[in-house]
Structure formats: C-alpha cells, structure tokens
Short mmCIF file of C-alpha atoms (C1' of nucleotides) in Angstrom, two decimals:
data_model
loop_
_atom_site.label_atom_id
_atom_site.label_comp_id
_atom_site.label_asym_id
_atom_site.label_seq_id
_atom_site.Cartn_x
_atom_site.Cartn_y
_atom_site.Cartn_z
CA MET A 94 0.46 0.29 0.02
CA VAL A 95 2.83 2.27 0.31
CA ARG A 96 6.07 3.46 -1.24
CA ARG A 97 9.11 3.95 0.50
CA THR A 98 12.81 5.98 0.31
CA LYS A 99 15.82 3.95 0.05
CA ALA A 100 16.37 3.65 3.79
CA ASP A 101 12.58 2.44 4.11
CA ALA A 102 13.08 -0.40 1.10
CA LEU A 103 16.45 -1.47 3.04
CA THR A 104 14.17 -2.02 6.21
CA THR A 105 11.52 -3.92 4.73
CA ARG A 106 14.28 -5.76 2.94
CA THR A 107 15.37 -6.82 6.65
CA GLU A 108 12.04 -7.62 7.55
CA LEU A 109 12.43 -9.62 5.06
CA LEU A 110 14.85 -11.83 5.84
CA ASP A 111 14.21 -11.62 9.72
CA ALA A 112 10.59 -12.86 8.54
CA ALA A 113 12.17 -15.49 6.20
CA GLU A 114 14.72 -16.72 9.03
CA ARG A 115 11.70 -17.43 11.39
CA VAL A 116 9.19 -19.14 8.68
CA PHE A 117 12.19 -21.24 7.68
CA SER A 118 12.83 -22.18 11.11
CA SER A 119 9.73 -23.58 11.59
CA ASN A 120 8.15 -24.50 8.97
CA GLY A 121 11.26 -25.87 6.78
CA VAL A 122 12.72 -24.63 3.53
CA ALA A 123 10.94 -26.46 1.00
CA ASN A 124 7.83 -26.33 3.00
CA THR A 125 7.35 -22.50 3.00
CA SER A 126 5.73 -20.76 0.24
CA MET A 127 6.96 -17.12 -0.97
CA MET A 128 3.97 -15.88 -0.17
CA GLN A 129 4.19 -17.55 3.76
CA VAL A 130 7.49 -15.30 3.77
CA ALA A 131 6.09 -12.21 2.65
CA GLU A 132 3.01 -12.73 5.02
CA ALA A 133 5.10 -12.86 8.02
CA ALA A 134 6.85 -9.78 6.83
CA GLY A 135 3.97 -7.94 6.51
CA VAL A 136 4.37 -7.47 3.08
CA THR A 137 3.28 -8.89 -0.63
CA ARG A 138 5.47 -11.16 -2.76
CA GLY A 139 5.98 -8.25 -4.64
CA ALA A 140 7.97 -6.86 -2.35
CA ILE A 141 10.16 -10.52 -2.18
CA TYR A 142 10.58 -10.77 -5.84
CA HIS A 143 11.59 -7.04 -6.19
CA HIS A 144 14.78 -7.78 -3.59
CA PHE A 145 15.51 -11.19 -4.27
CA GLN A 146 15.15 -13.15 -7.32
CA ASN A 147 13.74 -16.65 -5.63
CA LYS A 148 13.71 -18.72 -2.50
CA LEU A 149 17.74 -19.70 -3.09
CA ASP A 150 18.50 -16.20 -3.59
CA LEU A 151 16.62 -15.69 -0.19
CA ILE A 152 18.47 -17.96 1.48
CA ASN A 153 22.04 -16.97 0.32
CA ALA A 154 21.12 -13.78 1.59
CA LEU A 155 20.41 -15.09 5.08
CA MET A 156 23.75 -16.63 5.06
CA ASP A 157 25.42 -13.16 3.80
CA ARG A 158 23.88 -11.95 7.38
CA VAL A 159 25.52 -14.06 9.67
CA LYS A 160 28.78 -15.71 8.25
CA LEU A 161 31.02 -12.85 8.04
CA PRO A 162 31.40 -12.43 12.42
CA VAL A 163 32.39 -16.05 12.85
CA ASP A 164 35.77 -15.43 11.08
CA GLU A 165 36.22 -12.40 12.78
CA MET A 166 35.92 -13.77 16.19
CA LEU A 167 38.50 -16.73 15.47
CA GLU A 168 41.70 -14.02 15.14
CA GLU A 169 40.92 -13.24 18.20
CA ILE A 170 41.03 -16.86 19.84
CA VAL A 171 44.25 -17.30 18.13
CA GLN A 172 45.78 -14.42 19.51
CA ALA A 173 44.78 -15.08 22.89
CA HIS A 174 46.09 -18.95 23.23
CA GLN A 175 49.11 -17.90 21.23
CA ASP A 176 51.63 -20.93 21.93
CA ASN A 177 48.77 -23.87 22.88
CA PRO A 178 47.25 -25.16 19.81
CA LEU A 179 45.12 -27.56 21.71
CA ALA A 180 43.77 -24.29 24.01
CA ILE A 181 43.27 -23.03 20.49
CA LEU A 182 41.20 -25.48 18.87
CA LYS A 183 39.33 -26.28 22.00
CA ALA A 184 38.51 -22.54 22.33
CA ARG A 185 37.29 -22.55 18.66
CA CYS A 186 34.68 -25.30 19.52
CA LEU A 187 33.30 -23.77 22.72
CA HIS A 188 33.08 -20.37 20.73
CA ILE A 189 31.26 -22.18 18.12
CA ILE A 190 28.59 -23.40 20.86
CA HIS A 191 28.17 -20.33 22.44
CA GLN A 192 27.73 -18.36 19.17
CA VAL A 193 24.81 -20.99 18.52
CA GLU A 194 23.65 -20.77 22.04
CA HIS A 195 23.78 -16.82 22.29
CA ASP A 196 23.45 -15.18 18.64
CA PRO A 197 19.45 -15.83 17.56
CA HIS A 198 20.52 -15.24 13.80
CA MET A 199 23.46 -17.88 14.05
CA GLN A 200 21.17 -20.19 16.09
CA ALA A 201 18.44 -19.64 13.33
CA LEU A 202 20.46 -20.19 10.51
CA ILE A 203 22.22 -23.02 12.13
CA ASN A 204 19.03 -24.86 12.90
CA ILE A 205 17.80 -24.22 8.97
CA LEU A 206 20.92 -26.16 7.71
CA LEU A 207 21.07 -28.77 10.29
CA HIS A 208 17.07 -29.27 10.46
CA LYS A 209 15.01 -27.49 8.08
CA CYS A 210 16.74 -27.42 4.89
CA GLU A 211 17.10 -31.04 2.36
CA TYR A 212 20.44 -31.58 1.37
CA VAL A 213 19.80 -31.63 -2.84
CA ASP A 214 21.40 -30.24 -5.47
CA ASP A 215 19.53 -26.77 -6.07
CA ALA A 216 20.01 -25.89 -2.67
CA LEU A 217 23.71 -27.00 -3.47
CA PRO A 218 25.16 -23.33 -3.24
CA ILE A 219 23.97 -22.93 0.25
CA HIS A 220 25.13 -26.33 1.65
CA LEU A 221 28.54 -25.50 -0.38
CA ARG A 222 28.92 -22.34 1.53
CA HIS A 223 28.73 -24.39 4.28
CA LEU A 224 30.96 -26.85 3.68
CA GLY A 225 33.82 -24.95 2.11
CA GLY A 226 34.02 -22.88 5.23
CA ARG A 227 34.37 -26.01 7.58
CA ASN A 228 36.73 -28.05 4.86
CA ALA A 229 38.93 -25.01 5.70
CA CYS A 230 38.41 -25.40 9.46
CA ILE A 231 39.33 -29.14 9.32
CA GLU A 232 42.57 -28.50 7.64
CA GLU A 233 43.57 -25.79 9.68
CA SER A 234 42.48 -27.48 13.18
CA CYS A 235 44.53 -30.59 11.62
CA ILE A 236 47.53 -28.40 11.40
CA LEU A 237 47.28 -26.74 15.36
CA LEU A 238 47.13 -30.78 16.22
CA ASP A 239 50.11 -31.40 14.39
CA GLU A 240 52.09 -28.82 16.16
CA ALA A 241 50.69 -30.47 19.77
CA LYS A 242 52.00 -33.65 18.44
CA LYS A 243 55.31 -32.42 18.03
CA LYS A 244 55.05 -30.03 21.13
CA GLY A 245 54.29 -33.62 22.71
CA LEU A 246 50.80 -32.33 24.20
CA ILE A 247 49.03 -35.56 22.41
CA GLY A 248 49.88 -39.20 21.59
CA ALA A 249 51.93 -39.61 18.87
CA ASP A 250 50.31 -42.26 17.50
CA LEU A 251 47.48 -40.16 16.91
CA ASN A 252 45.57 -39.55 13.20
CA SER A 253 45.34 -35.87 13.07
CA GLN A 254 42.51 -35.94 10.80
CA ALA A 255 40.39 -38.32 12.57
CA ILE A 256 40.96 -36.64 16.07
CA VAL A 257 39.52 -33.18 14.10
CA LEU A 258 36.89 -35.17 12.50
CA GLY A 259 35.99 -36.80 15.70
CA LEU A 260 35.96 -33.18 17.30
CA PHE A 261 33.70 -31.34 14.68
CA SER A 262 31.48 -33.91 14.65
CA LEU A 263 30.91 -33.96 18.39
CA VAL A 264 30.63 -30.50 18.02
CA ASP A 265 28.03 -30.71 14.85
CA GLY A 266 26.21 -33.53 16.47
CA LEU A 267 25.66 -31.56 19.92
CA MET A 268 24.21 -28.14 17.98
CA TYR A 269 22.23 -31.28 16.04
CA ASN A 270 21.00 -32.42 19.11
CA TRP A 271 20.36 -29.30 21.18
CA LEU A 272 18.72 -27.62 18.33
CA LEU A 273 16.18 -30.44 17.84
CA ASP A 274 14.97 -30.07 21.62
CA LYS A 275 16.36 -27.32 23.72
CA SER A 276 14.59 -28.42 26.67
CA LEU A 277 16.46 -31.83 26.46
CA PHE A 278 19.89 -30.74 27.90
CA ASP A 279 21.28 -27.38 28.87
CA LEU A 280 23.92 -26.73 25.71
CA ASN A 281 26.92 -25.27 27.38
CA SER A 282 27.23 -27.46 30.32
CA THR A 283 27.17 -30.50 28.29
CA ALA A 284 29.04 -29.40 25.28
CA LYS A 285 31.44 -28.04 28.17
CA GLN A 286 32.00 -31.46 29.66
CA ALA A 287 31.63 -33.74 26.81
CA ILE A 288 34.60 -31.36 24.38
CA GLU A 289 37.06 -31.63 27.49
CA CYS A 290 36.33 -35.08 27.90
CA TYR A 291 37.29 -35.93 24.56
CA PHE A 292 40.86 -33.33 25.13
CA LYS A 293 41.51 -35.42 28.04
CA GLY A 294 41.05 -38.61 25.91
CA LEU A 295 43.76 -37.05 23.77
CA GLN A 296 46.82 -36.44 26.60
CA ALA A 297 50.10 -38.67 25.50
CA MET B 467 -0.08 -52.83 -17.84
CA VAL B 468 -0.39 -56.05 -15.54
CA ARG B 469 -2.39 -57.26 -12.63
CA ARG B 470 -0.72 -59.62 -10.43
CA THR B 471 -1.24 -62.38 -7.75
CA LYS B 472 -0.86 -61.49 -4.16
CA ALA B 473 2.83 -62.16 -4.13
CA ASP B 474 3.39 -59.91 -6.85
CA ALA B 475 1.90 -57.22 -5.15
CA LEU B 476 4.02 -57.58 -2.24
CA THR B 477 6.94 -57.58 -4.53
CA THR B 478 5.38 -54.50 -6.34
CA ARG B 479 5.24 -52.56 -2.97
CA THR B 480 9.18 -53.85 -1.93
CA GLU B 481 9.93 -52.49 -4.92
CA LEU B 482 8.11 -49.20 -4.22
CA LEU B 483 9.57 -48.81 -1.28
CA ASP B 484 13.05 -49.70 -2.55
CA ALA B 485 12.33 -46.71 -5.13
CA ALA B 486 11.27 -44.05 -2.49
CA GLU B 487 14.47 -45.24 -0.72
CA ARG B 488 16.43 -44.22 -3.83
CA VAL B 489 14.76 -41.43 -5.15
CA PHE B 490 14.32 -39.91 -1.63
CA SER B 491 17.99 -40.26 -1.01
CA SER B 492 18.76 -38.33 -3.90
CA ASN B 493 15.97 -35.72 -4.19
CA GLY B 494 15.44 -35.49 -0.57
CA VAL B 495 11.64 -35.95 0.62
CA ALA B 496 9.81 -32.68 -0.40
CA ASN B 497 11.25 -32.39 -3.45
CA THR B 498 10.30 -35.78 -4.66
CA SER B 499 6.85 -36.50 -5.74
CA MET B 500 5.02 -39.54 -6.04
CA MET B 501 5.36 -39.50 -9.54
CA GLN B 502 8.72 -39.63 -9.80
CA VAL B 503 8.58 -42.31 -7.14
CA ALA B 504 6.15 -44.39 -9.13
CA GLU B 505 8.68 -43.59 -12.50
CA ALA B 506 11.41 -45.07 -10.38
CA ALA B 507 9.51 -48.35 -9.81
CA GLY B 508 8.41 -48.77 -13.04
CA VAL B 509 4.51 -48.15 -12.16
CA THR B 510 2.22 -45.52 -11.67
CA ARG B 511 0.83 -43.55 -9.16
CA GLY B 512 -2.03 -45.67 -8.70
CA ALA B 513 0.17 -48.63 -7.52
CA ILE B 514 1.56 -46.10 -4.68
CA TYR B 515 -2.07 -44.87 -3.61
CA HIS B 516 -3.02 -48.37 -3.26
CA HIS B 517 -0.01 -49.45 -1.03
CA PHE B 518 0.17 -46.17 0.79
CA GLN B 519 -1.68 -43.66 1.45
CA ASN B 520 0.49 -40.63 0.96
CA LYS B 521 3.85 -39.93 1.17
CA LEU B 522 4.32 -40.02 4.83
CA ASP B 523 2.67 -43.35 5.10
CA LEU B 524 4.87 -44.53 2.45
CA ILE B 525 7.95 -43.12 4.53
CA ASN B 526 6.58 -44.70 7.84
CA ALA B 527 6.77 -48.16 5.80
CA LEU B 528 10.50 -47.28 5.30
CA MET B 529 11.01 -47.37 8.50
CA ASP B 530 9.34 -50.22 9.54
CA ARG B 531 11.39 -52.26 7.42
CA VAL B 532 14.50 -50.75 8.94
CA LYS B 533 14.26 -50.40 12.30
CA LEU B 534 13.76 -53.56 13.75
CA PRO B 535 17.03 -55.65 13.15
CA VAL B 536 18.59 -52.41 15.48
CA ASP B 537 17.10 -53.70 18.38
CA GLU B 538 17.60 -57.51 18.28
CA MET B 539 21.68 -57.25 17.65
CA LEU B 540 21.74 -55.04 20.75
CA GLU B 541 20.64 -57.94 23.04
CA GLU B 542 23.77 -59.72 22.00
CA ILE B 543 26.18 -57.05 22.68
CA VAL B 544 24.83 -56.77 26.16
CA GLN B 545 25.51 -60.52 26.78
CA ALA B 546 28.56 -60.25 24.99
CA HIS B 547 30.22 -57.84 27.89
CA GLN B 548 28.08 -59.08 30.56
CA ASP B 549 29.75 -56.90 33.53
CA ASN B 550 31.53 -54.05 31.46
CA PRO B 551 29.40 -51.40 30.96
CA LEU B 552 31.71 -49.03 29.12
CA ALA B 553 32.50 -52.09 26.89
CA ILE B 554 28.84 -52.38 26.17
CA LEU B 555 28.44 -48.83 25.41
CA LYS B 556 31.14 -48.43 23.12
CA ALA B 557 29.98 -51.82 21.39
CA ARG B 558 26.86 -50.07 20.86
CA CYS B 559 28.00 -47.09 19.34
CA LEU B 560 30.72 -48.94 16.65
CA HIS B 561 27.55 -51.40 16.25
CA ILE B 562 25.16 -48.37 15.37
CA ILE B 563 28.43 -46.96 12.94
CA HIS B 564 28.68 -50.43 11.49
CA GLN B 565 25.32 -50.76 10.72
CA VAL B 566 25.18 -47.32 9.05
CA GLU B 567 28.64 -48.23 7.26
CA HIS B 568 27.04 -52.06 5.88
CA ASP B 569 23.52 -51.95 5.65
CA PRO B 570 22.47 -50.06 2.33
CA HIS B 571 18.50 -49.56 3.76
CA MET B 572 19.73 -48.48 7.17
CA GLN B 573 22.37 -46.10 5.57
CA ALA B 574 19.83 -44.59 3.13
CA LEU B 575 17.00 -44.29 5.83
CA ILE B 576 20.14 -42.47 8.11
CA ASN B 577 20.98 -40.55 5.29
CA ILE B 578 17.50 -39.21 4.75
CA LEU B 579 16.70 -38.61 8.01
CA LEU B 580 19.43 -36.80 8.52
CA HIS B 581 19.46 -34.73 5.22
CA LYS B 582 16.96 -35.54 2.94
CA CYS B 583 14.16 -34.88 5.23
CA GLU B 584 13.01 -31.60 6.74
CA TYR B 585 12.15 -31.65 10.60
CA VAL B 586 8.72 -30.02 10.34
CA ASP B 587 5.39 -30.45 11.77
CA ASP B 588 3.82 -32.78 9.36
CA ALA B 589 6.53 -35.02 9.19
CA LEU B 590 6.69 -35.24 12.85
CA PRO B 591 5.67 -38.90 12.99
CA ILE B 592 8.65 -40.05 11.58
CA HIS B 593 10.93 -38.29 13.65
CA LEU B 594 9.23 -38.78 16.46
CA ARG B 595 9.95 -42.50 16.40
CA HIS B 596 13.50 -41.43 15.75
CA LEU B 597 13.64 -39.66 18.59
CA GLY B 598 11.96 -41.88 20.67
CA GLY B 599 14.26 -44.72 20.24
CA ARG B 600 17.49 -42.67 20.67
CA ASN B 601 15.88 -41.15 23.79
CA ALA B 602 15.22 -44.98 25.18
CA CYS B 603 18.66 -45.81 24.25
CA ILE B 604 20.12 -42.62 26.03
CA GLU B 605 18.20 -43.45 29.56
CA GLU B 606 19.94 -46.59 29.12
CA SER B 607 23.26 -45.79 28.59
CA CYS B 608 23.17 -43.33 31.41
CA ILE B 609 22.38 -46.61 33.98
CA LEU B 610 24.75 -47.83 32.23
CA LEU B 611 27.53 -44.90 32.63
CA ASP B 612 26.07 -44.67 36.51
CA GLU B 613 27.45 -48.57 36.56
CA ALA B 614 30.92 -47.72 35.57
CA LYS B 615 30.98 -44.83 37.99
CA LYS B 616 30.09 -47.02 40.80
CA LYS B 617 32.93 -49.93 39.53
CA GLY B 618 35.49 -46.68 39.53
CA LEU B 619 36.00 -46.93 36.24
CA ILE B 620 35.18 -43.69 35.70
CA GLY B 621 35.59 -40.52 37.24
CA ALA B 622 33.27 -39.90 39.98
CA ASP B 623 32.64 -35.96 39.15
CA LEU B 624 31.30 -36.66 36.06
CA ASN B 625 27.95 -36.07 34.87
CA SER B 626 26.81 -39.23 33.10
CA GLN B 627 23.74 -37.65 30.75
CA ALA B 628 26.12 -35.24 29.66
CA ILE B 629 28.72 -37.75 29.04
CA VAL B 630 26.29 -39.88 27.57
CA LEU B 631 24.31 -37.10 25.04
CA GLY B 632 28.23 -36.22 23.90
CA LEU B 633 28.73 -39.58 22.91
CA PHE B 634 25.65 -40.05 21.11
CA SER B 635 26.13 -36.78 19.58
CA LEU B 636 29.81 -37.70 18.80
CA VAL B 637 28.20 -40.76 16.64
CA ASP B 638 25.30 -38.65 15.47
CA GLY B 639 28.28 -36.07 14.22
CA LEU B 640 30.21 -39.02 12.69
CA MET B 641 27.24 -40.30 10.66
CA TYR B 642 25.97 -36.85 9.85
CA ASN B 643 29.46 -35.90 8.13
CA TRP B 644 30.55 -39.27 6.48
CA LEU B 645 26.79 -39.40 4.72
CA LEU B 646 27.13 -35.62 3.46
CA ASP B 647 30.70 -36.91 1.75
CA LYS B 648 31.76 -40.46 2.06
CA SER B 649 34.84 -39.72 0.19
CA LEU B 650 35.97 -37.54 2.76
CA PHE B 651 37.49 -40.00 5.73
CA ASP B 652 36.85 -43.28 6.17
CA LEU B 653 33.91 -43.93 8.56
CA ASN B 654 35.21 -46.91 10.51
CA SER B 655 38.72 -46.17 10.97
CA THR B 656 37.74 -42.66 12.21
CA ALA B 657 34.86 -43.37 14.54
CA LYS B 658 37.12 -45.86 16.11
CA GLN B 659 39.81 -43.77 17.09
CA ALA B 660 37.27 -40.84 17.63
CA ILE B 661 35.18 -42.83 20.15
CA GLU B 662 38.18 -44.59 21.49
CA CYS B 663 39.62 -41.14 22.20
CA TYR B 664 36.45 -40.05 24.02
CA PHE B 665 36.36 -43.35 26.33
CA LYS B 666 39.63 -42.94 27.00
CA GLY B 667 38.95 -39.26 28.52
CA LEU B 668 36.28 -40.54 31.01
CA GLN B 669 39.14 -42.87 33.05
CA ALA B 670 39.40 -41.72 36.46
"C1'" DT C 474 -18.15 -71.49 -12.88
"C1'" DT C 475 -20.05 -67.45 -10.93
"C1'" DT C 476 -19.03 -64.04 -7.85
"C1'" DT C 477 -16.07 -61.12 -5.72
"C1'" DA C 478 -12.43 -59.05 -4.23
"C1'" DT C 479 -7.97 -57.42 -5.41
"C1'" DA C 480 -4.29 -54.76 -7.99
"C1'" DC C 481 -3.01 -51.70 -10.33
"C1'" DA C 482 -3.67 -47.87 -14.73
"C1'" DA C 483 -5.81 -44.37 -16.57
"C1'" DA C 484 -8.35 -40.04 -16.09
"C1'" DC C 485 -10.21 -36.45 -13.63
"C1'" DA C 486 -10.94 -32.38 -10.52
"C1'" DT C 487 -8.68 -28.89 -7.27
"C1'" DG C 488 -5.48 -25.94 -5.51
"C1'" DC C 489 -1.57 -24.08 -4.73
"C1'" DA C 490 2.96 -22.10 -5.95
"C1'" DT C 491 5.68 -19.84 -9.26
"C1'" DG C 492 6.99 -16.03 -12.07
"C1'" DT C 493 6.17 -12.33 -14.74
"C1'" DA C 494 3.72 -8.85 -16.19
"C1'" DT C 495 1.38 -4.61 -15.33
"C1'" DG C 496 0.16 -0.60 -12.62
"C1'" DT C 497 1.17 3.60 -9.26
"C1'" DA C 498 2.54 6.86 -5.99
"C1'" DT C 499 6.66 8.25 -4.39
"C1'" DG C 500 11.14 9.91 -4.59
"C1'" DT C 501 15.17 11.51 -7.13
"C1'" DA C 502 18.25 13.47 -10.27
"C1'" DT C 503 18.19 17.75 -13.69
"C1'" DA D 529 9.08 21.64 -12.17
"C1'" DT D 530 9.53 17.68 -15.34
"C1'" DA D 531 11.56 13.15 -16.41
"C1'" DC D 532 12.94 8.95 -14.74
"C1'" DA D 533 13.85 5.33 -11.26
"C1'" DT D 534 12.70 3.20 -7.22
"C1'" DA D 535 9.65 0.29 -4.38
"C1'" DC D 536 6.60 -2.04 -4.11
"C1'" DA D 537 0.95 -4.35 -5.04
"C1'" DT D 538 -1.91 -6.28 -7.83
"C1'" DA D 539 -3.04 -9.15 -11.65
"C1'" DC D 540 -2.11 -12.85 -14.94
"C1'" DA D 541 -0.70 -17.55 -16.85
"C1'" DT D 542 0.93 -21.50 -16.29
"C1'" DG D 543 2.46 -26.16 -14.48
"C1'" DC D 544 2.70 -29.39 -11.45
"C1'" DA D 545 1.15 -32.36 -7.18
"C1'" DT D 546 -2.26 -33.96 -4.76
"C1'" DG D 547 -5.96 -37.11 -3.96
"C1'" DT D 548 -9.96 -39.43 -5.86
"C1'" DT D 549 -12.61 -41.91 -8.64
"C1'" DT D 550 -13.43 -44.95 -12.19
"C1'" DG D 551 -11.95 -48.86 -15.16
"C1'" DT D 552 -10.24 -53.42 -15.71
"C1'" DA D 553 -7.99 -57.80 -15.89
"C1'" DT D 554 -6.95 -61.29 -12.91
"C1'" DA D 555 -7.13 -64.01 -8.99
"C1'" DA D 556 -8.94 -66.13 -5.30
"C1'" DA D 557 -13.56 -67.78 -3.02
"C1'" DA D 558 -18.01 -69.59 -2.89
#
DNA sequence: TTTTATACAAACATGCATGTATGTATGTAT
DNA sequence: ATACATACATACATGCATGTTTGTATAAAA
C-alpha cells in the first residue's frame, strides 16, 4: 500500500530476511512458500521478488548476514592462546557452541541448515558454502593438532585428521541434538564436559 | 499394464519402497513427487496410492523395514560384555556405525533422516519415532554409565547424562558428516579413533 | 462356475506455488 | 518543474502435485 525511500526499502529487506528466518525455521524451507514469507513480513510477494530473485537467492542473503562475524572472532582466539594449539582448538569449539546458543541469527541459520533444509542439488550453493567454510576449518585444525603432536601434548600415534573430524562431529552432533529439542539438555555445560572429555582422551 | 497375484503385489510394494529409498535419498523427501517414486519403480501413481495412503505413510513403511534389526543385535552385545558397562556402551556405538556403513537400507534411511528430510510438523511422526528410540537408548546408557561410576571405571565427578549426550552426539556427528561426503574420510577407522579417544577421556 | 475382491492403470478435479507482467505512487535527479 | 527510477502491490498465466474416482483384467473364494 505504500512506497518508500531508499532507507525504508532497506528496512523492508531486513524485515523480509527476519521473516524468512522465522518462517523457514518453523516450517522448513521446502515447505514454505514465498507467500508465507511475505505475509510474515507484512508485505506482498511483490516485495520479495523485488529484493530477491527467488527462494534460493533469499537463503543466500540469509547466510550473508551471519557468516562474517564468525571468522572475525576466530582471530582473537588464536592470539589469546598464542602458543597452545590445543587451547586454541578447544576455544574454537566452545566459541562455536557459544555463538549458536546466544546469537539468535546464527542459531536460526544453523537450525535451518541442520534441520529445516534438505541437502539436495538445487540447494547446493548454500550447502557448499557451509561445507566450504568447514573444510577450511578442518584443515587448519589439523595443522594445530600436528603442532600439538610435535610439542608432545598429545599421543604421537594419533591420526590428526581422524581426531579433528571426531572433534567437529562432536560439536556438530551437540548442536544437532540441542536444536532438535533445546529443553532436553543445557548446551553449554554439556558441550563443555563432552569436549573436555574428548581433549582429555588425547593426552599421551 | 498388468495385474498380479498376492505375492506379486508384495513384490510391487517392495519395489516401491526400494524406489522411494533411492529417490528420496537423491532428491530429498519434499522435493520428490509421488510420480517420481512411481516412475522409479516402473509403475504408476495408482500403485502407490493402492499400497500407501500418502507420502508420510510411505516413509513410515520405509522405517518399519529397517528399525527392527537394530534392537535385536543390541541384545547380543549386552550379553557379550556382561559385566563391563563401558565395553557395552562402546560396542553399541561402534555397532551403530557399522550398521550405517554396511547395511544399505539403514544407510539410506539414516541419510534421509539426517539430510533429505526437513524436521517439520507434518513429518513429525517420523522424527518422533527416531527420537523416541534414541531417547530410550540415552536413558539406558545413563544407567550403564552410572554402573561404571560405581565400579570406579570412570571419574566420579562426571555427569552421566552429559557424557552420554556427548557420546551420542559424537556418533551422530560422525554419521552426519560421513553421509554428507563419504569420500572425505573412512567412517570405520575415524569413528574407532574418535570414540576410543572419548572413552579414554572418561577414565578417572 | 459364478461372484467377489484384488492390483493396479488411467482420467479427473482441484489447489497452490511460481514467475512475470503491469500498474502506480513516491522519491530523486536535472 | 519535468523526467526518470524506485519500491512495491496487484493481476495474470502456467504448471505441477495431490487425492480421488473410475475402469479393468486377473486371482481368489464360494
């Protein structure tokens, strides 16, 4: 019913993203129509198609909003524990957990990726981004573990890649299960204990 | 084009389930139409709607085929390691991993549940079954851990529930990531190392 | 052998989702 | 002040998926 200035348009865009986040989170991506997103944002489909090409483009925009802060934070961690590769690795895992627990946008997005979105060809760009970032993270972590091995912090017989994959799988699994039913357990304390346990098992 | 005897009908039904397993696995549940399932099975939609009420009913039937063997096997494990709760728990985890790696039906189903199916209200019955079985398993495992604690096998300060949740999250995460890209790592050896590591971290 | 039930195929009716095209009021630049 | 672009709403056209109904050849039952 109304037309807007440039700034107002950006507001509309943001509201659309917020709405998409909510509706996708509760209905699932495939199960949500553009109409539903529009309604949740209080506009018509016209607004969506003006700002985004289609549902995929919308999801991509959702990811753009969230992904950046992650990498920045990681820098800090590295510097904080300069010479202790294991501490860096552990802090990273706990940081991810913390992000998912406390940043609502991150939580919604991860929830969508893990539970509300089928890993299927035409959704590929999204998942490729997710996996791309994560694979880089794994490689980097392998290096950290190798350093730890050199310093004698962990058993020399351990396979770095397997250990890293296990670690990230543990983190993934914790988020996966917690997002499935947040009332089932406390994410922070559970993650802390489980990750602690895993690291303890690494010692030589 | 053809009509069949009772036995042939069962064959058709099985072929439909097999087809659904394949098509869902590659296209995703929401993204697959009954038409595609029918085509993959070499029949028409009529055949599907004769054997199943709708897509949900079809998926339920898929789960019925697989779920039973799991519980049976678990009995054996318990008896094999009669008095060592930790060994039982570890064997269970490795058994699940083994199942997913080697039983194609199980693998397809877990893949569908983890990656090809949105956790959304109308799919609820499916996920409830999945979660139900798993929650029972968690409770049971907590008991095992408590026993282990009494026997002094693990640290007395550990929270059983957190540890169990971590363990199952680890297993879930490993399956999750492996099914995402089976070429990325060897499931069996990676799981063995990671789980081993986790259990090692439990010791007092 | 006649009757009935089974196992599907084929056709029908409906609805919803998508993408696009068009209209229009308002902001913006000249 | 005029011309153009922006930011949407509205309307339209199309297609596909679903569920149902009907038709039919064969098997099973009586």
